[in-house]
Amino acid sequence: MEKLNQEICAASVKENNLRQTMNLLSIELKDLIEKEAIETQNNEYDSKIAIENEKIQDL
């Protein structure tokens, strides 16, 4: 019975560690998605600025 309790405790510790890792990875993924969205938006703005600069130079 003691051995079974030790195995249950060890499994609980592993589960908690996995959950913590999963939460950290989830946060990191969210941050990366937000960063990618910002970079995409910046690229769109850069394109619009380049187009406007060309229009100005053509004047």
PDB file of C-alpha atoms in Angstrom:
ATOM      1  CA  MET A   1       0.000   0.000   0.000  1.00  0.00           C
ATOM      2  CA  GLU A   2       2.859   2.375   0.844  1.00  0.00           C
ATOM      3  CA  LYS A   3       4.465   1.773  -2.545  1.00  0.00           C
ATOM      4  CA  LEU A   4       1.176   2.501  -4.291  1.00  0.00           C
ATOM      5  CA  ASN A   5       0.839   5.794  -2.401  1.00  0.00           C
ATOM      6  CA  GLN A   6       4.385   6.749  -3.411  1.00  0.00           C
ATOM      7  CA  GLU A   7       3.612   5.985  -7.049  1.00  0.00           C
ATOM      8  CA  ILE A   8       0.430   8.064  -6.856  1.00  0.00           C
ATOM      9  CA  CYS A   9       2.355  10.985  -5.339  1.00  0.00           C
ATOM     10  CA  ALA A  10       5.058  10.718  -7.991  1.00  0.00           C
ATOM     11  CA  ALA A  11       2.430  10.627 -10.736  1.00  0.00           C
ATOM     12  CA  SER A  12       0.732  13.690  -9.236  1.00  0.00           C
ATOM     13  CA  VAL A  13       4.018  15.586  -9.198  1.00  0.00           C
ATOM     14  CA  LYS A  14       4.641  14.662 -12.837  1.00  0.00           C
ATOM     15  CA  GLU A  15       1.118  15.720 -13.777  1.00  0.00           C
ATOM     16  CA  ASN A  16       1.534  19.067 -12.024  1.00  0.00           C
ATOM     17  CA  ASN A  17       4.858  19.636 -13.775  1.00  0.00           C
ATOM     18  CA  LEU A  18       3.292  18.814 -17.134  1.00  0.00           C
ATOM     19  CA  ARG A  19       0.393  21.188 -16.464  1.00  0.00           C
ATOM     20  CA  GLN A  20       2.809  23.953 -15.509  1.00  0.00           C
ATOM     21  CA  THR A  21       4.836  23.358 -18.666  1.00  0.00           C
ATOM     22  CA  MET A  22       1.655  23.344 -20.740  1.00  0.00           C
ATOM     23  CA  ASN A  23       0.571  26.667 -19.223  1.00  0.00           C
ATOM     24  CA  LEU A  24       3.961  28.243 -19.906  1.00  0.00           C
ATOM     25  CA  LEU A  25       3.900  26.998 -23.496  1.00  0.00           C
ATOM     26  CA  SER A  26       0.379  28.335 -23.917  1.00  0.00           C
ATOM     27  CA  ILE A  27       1.498  31.771 -22.731  1.00  0.00           C
ATOM     28  CA  GLU A  28       4.512  31.670 -25.040  1.00  0.00           C
ATOM     29  CA  LEU A  29       2.324  30.665 -27.991  1.00  0.00           C
ATOM     30  CA  LYS A  30      -0.069  33.531 -27.265  1.00  0.00           C
ATOM     31  CA  ASP A  31       2.855  35.969 -27.169  1.00  0.00           C
ATOM     32  CA  LEU A  32       4.228  34.643 -30.463  1.00  0.00           C
ATOM     33  CA  ILE A  33       0.824  34.934 -32.142  1.00  0.00           C
ATOM     34  CA  GLU A  34       0.506  38.535 -30.943  1.00  0.00           C
ATOM     35  CA  LYS A  35       4.048  39.306 -32.136  1.00  0.00           C
ATOM     36  CA  GLU A  36       3.298  37.828 -35.554  1.00  0.00           C
ATOM     37  CA  ALA A  37       0.119  39.908 -35.820  1.00  0.00           C
ATOM     38  CA  ILE A  38       2.059  43.066 -34.979  1.00  0.00           C
ATOM     39  CA  GLU A  39       4.760  42.240 -37.530  1.00  0.00           C
ATOM     40  CA  THR A  40       2.116  41.591 -40.184  1.00  0.00           C
ATOM     41  CA  GLN A  41       0.457  44.911 -39.411  1.00  0.00           C
ATOM     42  CA  ASN A  42       3.826  46.697 -39.551  1.00  0.00           C
ATOM     43  CA  ASN A  43       4.535  45.137 -42.947  1.00  0.00           C
ATOM     44  CA  GLU A  44       1.150  46.318 -44.228  1.00  0.00           C
ATOM     45  CA  TYR A  45       1.865  49.839 -42.992  1.00  0.00           C
ATOM     46  CA  ASP A  46       5.328  49.763 -44.565  1.00  0.00           C
ATOM     47  CA  SER A  47       3.744  48.824 -47.903  1.00  0.00           C
ATOM     48  CA  LYS A  48       1.206  51.641 -47.643  1.00  0.00           C
ATOM     49  CA  ILE A  49       3.943  54.122 -46.753  1.00  0.00           C
ATOM     50  CA  ALA A  50       6.044  52.972 -49.714  1.00  0.00           C
ATOM     51  CA  ILE A  51       3.073  53.457 -52.058  1.00  0.00           C
ATOM     52  CA  GLU A  52       2.413  56.938 -50.689  1.00  0.00           C
ATOM     53  CA  ASN A  53       6.104  57.842 -50.995  1.00  0.00           C
ATOM     54  CA  GLU A  54       6.052  56.769 -54.649  1.00  0.00           C
ATOM     55  CA  LYS A  55       2.995  58.958 -55.247  1.00  0.00           C
ATOM     56  CA  ILE A  56       4.771  61.917 -53.644  1.00  0.00           C
ATOM     57  CA  GLN A  57       7.892  61.383 -55.745  1.00  0.00           C
ATOM     58  CA  ASP A  58       5.776  61.219 -58.904  1.00  0.00           C
ATOM     59  CA  LEU A  59       4.397  64.708 -58.215  1.00  0.00           C
TER      60      LEU A  59
END
